[in-house]
Amino acid sequence: MAGAHADISKHVKMYMCVFAALFVCTILTVAVSNVHLGHMNNILVALAIASFKATLVATIFMHLKWESSSIIWITLGLCAIGFCLLILLPVITANAFPASTVHSTWG
Amino acid sequence: MSSGVLPYTVEPHPVWGLYSGKLGTWLFLASEVMLFGGLFSAYVLLRVGAPEGTWPTGEETEMDWKIGGFNTLMLIISSVTMVMAWASLKMNDFAKARTYLIITVILALAFVALKLSLEYYPHWHHGLKPSTNTFFGLYYLMTGLHAIHILGGVVVMLYFIGPGASLWKTNPEYYTNRIECTGLYWHFVDLVWIFLFPILYLMN
């Protein structure tokens, strides 16, 4: 039990480091958005920082770093493929959707 | 399998290597990724497809990054308190875990209260409704769905702070596992906001 406590104490230190990293990254996201890198580059940088933050949350807070069960990785792998397809859908169907789906105003 | 007793609530399943609750939670989260993924995809499609100059600018949307940023920090802190609740249970400190859960609930409710009072209400008051334009249609849908998820998490946490806490006395490992599953869900909610914040507040 003492060993388990020591392990958890190590985890707690890591949680605090991740919190600090997430805090800094949030400030960085806002700071970078105010630097004019070009619209597309600004979007890519913001998404890259968000992805890094999401990775920290998933690996440390959600314990994926210590997860050895293959079923989780299979589930997440399929999930990642599905998610990528969803995000790429606008690109794949770039010339397929009718112009009427895009409106700046409805009212 | 004895009647009336759920199998593998504490010990891992021999095939999956996980207790049942954790497997179920991960499968549920996978479906949630698809749900929010569809909405993110819709946002990208409509944002990229909007004719030049028609997508509202940051000033037109009245999105204040300071409110969004503050809410982001609150959710990040709530994720830390959530994982600390689990860590405290692992160290057999129920009182501390309960305190962390209560702080998590307070932060979650503060997030929703800020969203309603400083964003939804003024927006609505200024005529910025879901029917105003595509951006606000997506904004209310995505943040509204996210807020519903937060309230769902609050209900679960309140249960484990209140009536569900008795399980700690009878089966502490089972209780700890349930808090871990609640934490998985809560971190996912945080994770969704990590992406919502830049695309809604900083990209217009």
Coordinates of C-alpha atoms in Angstrom, one line a residue:
Chain A
M1 CA 0.0 0.0 0.0
A2 CA 2.9 2.3 0.8
G3 CA 4.2 1.7 -2.7
A4 CA 0.8 2.5 -4.2
H5 CA 0.8 5.8 -2.2
A6 CA 4.2 6.7 -3.6
D7 CA 3.0 6.0 -7.1
I8 CA 0.0 8.2 -6.7
S9 CA 2.2 10.9 -5.2
K10 CA 4.3 10.8 -8.4
H11 CA 1.1 11.1 -10.4
V12 CA 0.0 14.2 -8.3
K13 CA 3.3 15.9 -9.1
M14 CA 2.7 15.2 -12.8
Y15 CA -0.9 16.5 -12.6
M16 CA 0.5 19.8 -11.3
C17 CA 3.0 20.0 -14.1
V18 CA 0.3 19.3 -16.7
F19 CA -1.9 22.0 -15.1
A20 CA 1.0 24.5 -15.4
A21 CA 1.5 23.5 -19.0
L22 CA -2.2 23.9 -19.8
F23 CA -2.3 27.3 -18.2
V24 CA 0.7 28.5 -20.2
C25 CA -0.7 27.0 -23.4
T26 CA -4.0 28.8 -22.9
I27 CA -2.2 32.2 -22.6
L28 CA -0.1 31.2 -25.6
T29 CA -3.2 30.5 -27.6
V30 CA -4.6 34.0 -26.9
A31 CA -1.2 35.6 -27.5
V32 CA -0.6 33.9 -30.8
S33 CA -4.1 34.9 -32.0
N34 CA -3.0 38.5 -31.7
V35 CA 0.0 38.0 -33.9
H36 CA -0.8 38.3 -37.6
L37 CA 0.7 35.2 -39.2
G38 CA -1.9 35.1 -42.0
H39 CA -5.4 33.9 -41.4
M40 CA -4.7 30.2 -42.3
N41 CA -1.5 30.1 -40.2
N42 CA -3.2 31.6 -37.2
I43 CA -5.9 28.9 -37.4
L44 CA -3.3 26.1 -37.8
V45 CA -1.2 27.4 -34.9
A46 CA -4.3 27.7 -32.6
L47 CA -5.3 24.1 -33.5
A48 CA -1.8 22.8 -33.0
I49 CA -1.7 24.3 -29.5
A50 CA -5.2 22.9 -28.8
S51 CA -4.2 19.5 -30.0
F52 CA -1.1 19.6 -27.7
K53 CA -3.3 20.5 -24.7
A54 CA -5.8 17.8 -25.6
T55 CA -3.0 15.3 -25.8
L56 CA -1.8 16.3 -22.3
V57 CA -5.3 15.9 -20.9
A58 CA -5.9 12.5 -22.6
T59 CA -2.5 11.0 -21.7
I60 CA -2.1 12.2 -18.1
F61 CA -5.5 13.2 -16.7
M62 CA -7.3 10.3 -18.5
H63 CA -4.5 8.0 -17.6
L64 CA -3.8 6.8 -21.2
K65 CA -0.1 7.0 -20.4
W66 CA -0.5 4.0 -18.0
E67 CA -3.2 2.2 -20.1
S68 CA -2.0 -1.1 -21.5
S69 CA -5.4 -2.6 -22.4
S70 CA -5.5 -3.1 -26.2
I71 CA -9.3 -2.7 -26.4
I72 CA -8.9 1.0 -25.5
W73 CA -6.3 1.6 -28.2
I74 CA -8.4 -0.2 -30.7
T75 CA -11.5 1.9 -29.8
L76 CA -9.5 5.1 -29.9
G77 CA -7.8 4.1 -33.1
L78 CA -11.2 3.5 -34.8
C79 CA -12.4 6.7 -33.2
A80 CA -9.5 8.7 -34.6
I81 CA -10.1 7.3 -38.1
G82 CA -13.8 8.3 -37.8
F83 CA -13.0 11.7 -36.5
C84 CA -10.4 12.4 -39.3
L85 CA -13.0 11.3 -41.9
L86 CA -15.5 13.7 -40.3
I87 CA -13.1 16.6 -40.3
L88 CA -11.9 15.8 -43.9
L89 CA -15.5 15.5 -45.1
P90 CA -15.7 19.2 -46.2
V91 CA -12.5 18.7 -48.2
I92 CA -13.6 15.3 -49.7
T93 CA -17.0 16.8 -50.7
A94 CA -15.6 20.2 -51.7
N95 CA -17.4 20.2 -55.0
A96 CA -20.3 18.0 -54.0
F97 CA -22.3 20.2 -51.6
P98 CA -24.9 22.5 -53.0
A99 CA -24.2 26.2 -52.6
S100 CA -27.5 26.6 -50.8
T101 CA -26.1 24.9 -47.7
V102 CA -23.9 28.0 -47.1
H103 CA -25.6 31.1 -45.8
S104 CA -24.1 34.0 -44.0
T105 CA -27.6 35.1 -42.8
W106 CA -30.9 33.4 -42.4
G107 CA -33.1 36.2 -41.3
Chain B
M1 CA -22.1 -15.4 -12.4
S2 CA -24.2 -14.9 -9.2
S3 CA -27.6 -13.3 -9.7
G4 CA -28.0 -9.6 -8.9
V5 CA -24.2 -8.9 -8.9
L6 CA -22.5 -7.0 -11.7
P7 CA -19.3 -8.7 -12.8
Y8 CA -16.0 -7.0 -13.1
T9 CA -16.9 -3.8 -11.2
V10 CA -13.5 -3.9 -9.4
E11 CA -11.3 -6.6 -10.9
P12 CA -10.4 -6.3 -14.6
H13 CA -12.1 -8.5 -17.2
P14 CA -9.8 -11.4 -18.2
V15 CA -10.2 -10.6 -21.9
W16 CA -10.5 -6.8 -22.0
G17 CA -8.1 -6.1 -19.1
L18 CA -10.4 -3.4 -17.8
Y19 CA -13.2 -3.3 -15.3
S20 CA -16.6 -3.0 -17.0
G21 CA -17.4 0.6 -16.1
K22 CA -14.2 1.8 -17.6
L23 CA -14.8 -0.1 -20.9
G24 CA -18.3 1.3 -21.1
T25 CA -17.1 4.8 -20.4
W26 CA -14.5 4.7 -23.1
L27 CA -17.0 3.3 -25.6
F28 CA -19.4 6.1 -24.6
L29 CA -16.7 8.7 -25.1
A30 CA -15.9 7.3 -28.5
S31 CA -19.5 8.0 -29.5
E32 CA -19.2 11.5 -28.0
V33 CA -16.1 12.1 -30.2
M34 CA -18.3 11.3 -33.2
L35 CA -21.1 13.6 -32.0
F36 CA -18.8 16.6 -31.4
G37 CA -16.7 15.6 -34.5
G38 CA -19.8 16.0 -36.7
L39 CA -20.4 19.5 -35.3
F40 CA -16.7 20.5 -35.8
S41 CA -17.0 19.2 -39.3
A42 CA -20.1 21.2 -39.9
Y43 CA -18.3 24.3 -38.6
V44 CA -15.3 23.8 -40.9
L45 CA -17.6 23.1 -43.9
L46 CA -19.7 26.3 -43.3
R47 CA -16.8 28.4 -42.3
V48 CA -14.7 27.5 -45.3
G49 CA -17.7 27.6 -47.7
A50 CA -18.9 31.0 -46.6
P51 CA -18.6 33.5 -49.4
E52 CA -15.8 36.0 -48.9
G53 CA -16.6 38.7 -46.4
T54 CA -19.9 37.2 -45.2
W55 CA -18.6 35.4 -42.1
P56 CA -19.0 37.7 -39.1
T57 CA -15.9 39.3 -37.7
G58 CA -14.9 39.2 -34.1
E59 CA -16.4 42.6 -33.4
E60 CA -19.7 41.6 -35.0
T61 CA -20.0 38.4 -33.0
E62 CA -19.2 40.3 -29.7
M63 CA -17.2 37.2 -28.5
D64 CA -15.0 38.3 -25.7
W65 CA -11.9 36.2 -25.5
K66 CA -11.3 37.3 -21.8
I67 CA -14.6 35.6 -20.7
G68 CA -13.8 32.5 -22.9
G69 CA -10.2 32.4 -21.6
F70 CA -11.4 32.7 -18.0
N71 CA -13.9 29.9 -18.5
T72 CA -11.1 27.8 -20.1
L73 CA -9.0 28.2 -17.0
M74 CA -11.9 27.3 -14.7
L75 CA -12.5 24.1 -16.7
I76 CA -8.8 23.3 -16.6
I77 CA -8.7 23.8 -12.8
S78 CA -11.8 21.6 -12.5
S79 CA -10.1 18.9 -14.4
V80 CA -7.2 19.1 -11.9
T81 CA -9.5 18.9 -8.9
M82 CA -11.4 16.0 -10.5
V83 CA -8.2 13.9 -11.0
M84 CA -7.1 14.9 -7.5
A85 CA -10.4 13.6 -6.1
W86 CA -9.5 10.2 -7.7
A87 CA -5.9 10.4 -6.4
S88 CA -7.2 11.2 -2.9
L89 CA -9.4 8.1 -3.0
K90 CA -6.5 6.0 -4.1
M91 CA -4.7 7.3 -0.9
N92 CA -7.7 6.4 1.2
D93 CA -8.6 10.0 2.0
F94 CA -12.3 10.2 1.4
A95 CA -12.8 13.6 3.1
K96 CA -10.2 15.3 0.8
A97 CA -11.7 13.6 -2.3
R98 CA -15.2 14.9 -1.4
T99 CA -13.8 18.4 -1.0
Y100 CA -12.2 18.2 -4.4
L101 CA -15.5 16.9 -5.9
I102 CA -17.3 19.9 -4.3
I103 CA -14.8 22.3 -5.8
T104 CA -15.2 20.7 -9.2
V105 CA -19.0 21.1 -9.0
I106 CA -18.6 24.8 -7.9
L107 CA -16.3 25.5 -10.9
A108 CA -18.6 23.7 -13.3
L109 CA -21.6 25.7 -12.1
A110 CA -19.6 28.9 -12.2
F111 CA -18.7 28.1 -15.8
V112 CA -22.4 27.7 -16.8
A113 CA -23.4 30.8 -14.8
L114 CA -20.8 32.9 -16.5
K115 CA -21.8 31.5 -19.9
L116 CA -25.5 32.4 -19.3
S117 CA -25.0 35.8 -17.6
L118 CA -22.1 37.3 -19.5
E119 CA -22.5 35.7 -22.9
Y120 CA -25.9 34.1 -23.8
Y121 CA -28.0 36.9 -22.1
P122 CA -26.2 39.9 -23.6
H123 CA -26.0 38.2 -27.0
W124 CA -29.7 37.4 -27.0
H125 CA -30.4 41.0 -25.7
H126 CA -28.4 42.4 -28.6
G127 CA -30.4 40.3 -31.1
L128 CA -27.6 37.8 -31.7
K129 CA -29.7 34.6 -31.8
P130 CA -29.3 31.2 -33.4
S131 CA -31.3 32.5 -36.4
T132 CA -29.1 35.6 -36.8
N133 CA -26.5 33.9 -39.0
T134 CA -24.7 30.6 -39.5
F135 CA -22.0 31.4 -36.9
F136 CA -24.5 32.0 -34.1
G137 CA -26.5 28.9 -35.1
L138 CA -23.3 26.8 -34.7
Y139 CA -22.2 28.8 -31.6
Y140 CA -25.4 28.2 -29.6
L141 CA -25.6 24.5 -30.8
M142 CA -22.0 23.6 -29.9
T143 CA -21.7 25.6 -26.6
G144 CA -25.2 24.7 -25.6
L145 CA -24.5 21.0 -26.1
H146 CA -21.3 21.4 -24.2
A147 CA -23.1 23.2 -21.3
I148 CA -25.6 20.3 -21.2
H149 CA -22.7 17.9 -20.8
I150 CA -21.3 20.0 -18.0
L151 CA -24.7 19.9 -16.2
G152 CA -24.8 16.1 -16.7
G153 CA -21.4 15.8 -15.1
V154 CA -22.6 18.0 -12.2
V155 CA -25.6 15.7 -11.6
V156 CA -23.3 12.7 -11.5
M157 CA -20.8 14.4 -9.2
L158 CA -23.5 15.6 -6.8
Y159 CA -24.8 12.0 -6.6
F160 CA -21.3 10.7 -5.6
I161 CA -20.9 13.6 -3.1
G162 CA -24.3 12.9 -1.6
P163 CA -26.3 9.6 -1.7
G164 CA -23.8 7.7 -3.7
A165 CA -21.0 8.3 -1.2
S166 CA -22.3 5.5 1.0
L167 CA -20.7 3.1 -1.4
W168 CA -17.3 4.2 -0.1
K169 CA -18.1 2.5 3.2
T170 CA -19.2 -0.8 1.7
N171 CA -17.0 -1.1 -1.3
P172 CA -14.3 1.6 -1.6
E173 CA -12.6 0.2 -4.7
Y174 CA -15.9 0.2 -6.6
Y175 CA -16.5 3.8 -5.5
T176 CA -13.0 4.8 -6.6
N177 CA -13.6 3.2 -10.0
R178 CA -16.8 5.1 -10.4
I179 CA -15.0 8.4 -9.6
E180 CA -12.4 7.4 -12.2
C181 CA -15.1 6.9 -14.8
T182 CA -16.7 10.2 -13.9
G183 CA -13.3 11.8 -14.2
L184 CA -12.8 10.3 -17.7
Y185 CA -16.1 11.9 -18.8
W186 CA -15.2 15.2 -17.1
H187 CA -11.8 15.4 -18.8
F188 CA -13.5 14.8 -22.1
V189 CA -15.8 17.7 -21.5
D190 CA -12.7 19.8 -20.8
L191 CA -11.1 18.5 -23.9
V192 CA -14.0 19.6 -26.1
W193 CA -13.8 23.1 -24.7
I194 CA -10.1 23.2 -25.4
F195 CA -11.1 23.1 -29.1
L196 CA -14.2 25.2 -28.9
F197 CA -12.4 28.1 -27.3
P198 CA -10.0 28.9 -30.2
I199 CA -12.5 28.3 -33.0
L200 CA -15.3 30.3 -31.5
Y201 CA -13.4 33.1 -29.7
L202 CA -10.1 33.6 -31.6
M203 CA -10.7 32.8 -35.2
N204 CA -13.1 35.5 -36.4

